[in-house]
Structures are given as structure tokens and as C-alpha cells.
């Protein structure tokens, strides 16, 4: 892969990470989940918000794994 392609992929992964963090925070209503981890999502009472938080948390984990693999 060319250096330009890797940098572009890293930029896109960064944007996806920002989106995922923002959406999980929005679904939780706070940023405490970042220090508490996945367990903080289980206490969300609204099923739709909990599902959205779980989806974006999974996306966040995938993005971080891909970013680590590229580093």
C-alpha cells in the first residue's frame, strides 16, 4: 500500500473513531463510559439508546483494532 493510501485510511479511521465516540457519548448522556468501559452501556435503560451505544462501541473497537494494525 502506498504511503498516501495509508495516510488517507488513517484519516478516515480517525473520523470514524470521532463519530463513534460522539455517538456513544450521546447515547449514554455523558462521557463516563470512556473510563468505565463497556459495562457503562449495560445500565442504559432505554433499549434504543442502549442498542445505538452498543453498535457504535463495536464500531469504535473495530476502528481501534484497524488503527493498531496499521501502526
mmCIF file of N, CA and C in Angstrom, residues 2 4 10 18 21-23 28-30 36-37 40 58 60-61 63 65-66 68:
data_model
loop_
_atom_site.group_PDB
_atom_site.id
_atom_site.type_symbol
_atom_site.label_atom_id
_atom_site.label_comp_id
_atom_site.label_asym_id
_atom_site.label_seq_id
_atom_site.Cartn_x
_atom_site.Cartn_y
_atom_site.Cartn_z
ATOM 1 N N UNK A 2 0.555 2.210 -0.780
ATOM 2 C CA UNK A 2 1.335 3.439 -0.863
ATOM 3 C C UNK A 2 1.150 4.273 0.403
ATOM 4 N N UNK A 4 0.542 7.396 0.718
ATOM 5 C CA UNK A 4 -0.627 8.278 0.619
ATOM 6 C C UNK A 4 -1.912 7.517 0.942
ATOM 7 N N UNK A 10 -5.800 6.163 7.503
ATOM 8 C CA UNK A 10 -5.679 6.581 8.896
ATOM 9 C C UNK A 10 -6.564 7.786 9.190
ATOM 10 N N UNK A 18 -13.905 9.363 15.846
ATOM 11 C CA UNK A 18 -14.551 10.550 16.423
ATOM 12 C C UNK A 18 -16.071 10.406 16.406
ATOM 13 N N UNK A 21 -17.164 7.777 19.104
ATOM 14 C CA UNK A 21 -17.059 8.322 20.461
ATOM 15 C C UNK A 21 -18.199 9.296 20.724
ATOM 16 N N UNK A 22 -18.468 10.155 19.749
ATOM 17 C CA UNK A 22 -19.535 11.136 19.890
ATOM 18 C C UNK A 22 -20.901 10.464 20.044
ATOM 19 N N UNK A 23 -21.163 9.449 19.251
ATOM 20 C CA UNK A 23 -22.460 8.772 19.290
ATOM 21 C C UNK A 23 -22.647 7.969 20.574
ATOM 22 N N UNK A 28 -25.246 7.602 25.816
ATOM 23 C CA UNK A 28 -25.109 7.460 27.277
ATOM 24 C C UNK A 28 -25.553 8.718 28.017
ATOM 25 N N UNK A 29 -25.402 9.850 27.374
ATOM 26 C CA UNK A 29 -25.727 11.114 28.019
ATOM 27 C C UNK A 29 -24.564 11.686 28.818
ATOM 28 N N UNK A 30 -23.408 11.046 28.731
ATOM 29 C CA UNK A 30 -22.212 11.515 29.444
ATOM 30 C C UNK A 30 -20.973 10.849 28.835
ATOM 31 N N UNK A 36 -15.200 3.954 32.269
ATOM 32 C CA UNK A 36 -15.829 2.747 32.805
ATOM 33 C C UNK A 36 -15.807 1.583 31.823
ATOM 34 N N UNK A 37 -15.781 1.892 30.536
ATOM 35 C CA UNK A 37 -15.752 0.857 29.521
ATOM 36 C C UNK A 37 -17.134 0.360 29.142
ATOM 37 N N UNK A 40 -20.587 0.353 31.229
ATOM 38 C CA UNK A 40 -21.419 1.551 31.367
ATOM 39 C C UNK A 40 -22.604 1.521 30.411
ATOM 40 N N UNK A 58 -19.018 -1.049 19.310
ATOM 41 C CA UNK A 58 -18.427 -2.091 18.463
ATOM 42 C C UNK A 58 -17.662 -1.500 17.296
ATOM 43 N N UNK A 60 -16.290 1.435 17.274
ATOM 44 C CA UNK A 60 -15.104 2.044 17.866
ATOM 45 C C UNK A 60 -14.009 1.002 18.095
ATOM 46 N N UNK A 61 -14.370 -0.145 18.608
ATOM 47 C CA UNK A 61 -13.394 -1.208 18.847
ATOM 48 C C UNK A 61 -12.771 -1.675 17.531
ATOM 49 N N UNK A 63 -12.465 0.050 14.719
ATOM 50 C CA UNK A 63 -11.611 1.126 14.216
ATOM 51 C C UNK A 63 -10.280 1.135 14.964
ATOM 52 N N UNK A 65 -8.805 -1.373 16.474
ATOM 53 C CA UNK A 65 -8.018 -2.545 16.081
ATOM 54 C C UNK A 65 -7.356 -2.333 14.729
ATOM 55 N N UNK A 66 -8.092 -1.760 13.777
ATOM 56 C CA UNK A 66 -7.522 -1.476 12.471
ATOM 57 C C UNK A 66 -6.405 -0.442 12.571
ATOM 58 N N UNK A 68 -4.481 0.129 15.143
ATOM 59 C CA UNK A 68 -3.323 -0.530 15.748
ATOM 60 C C UNK A 68 -2.579 -1.399 14.740
#
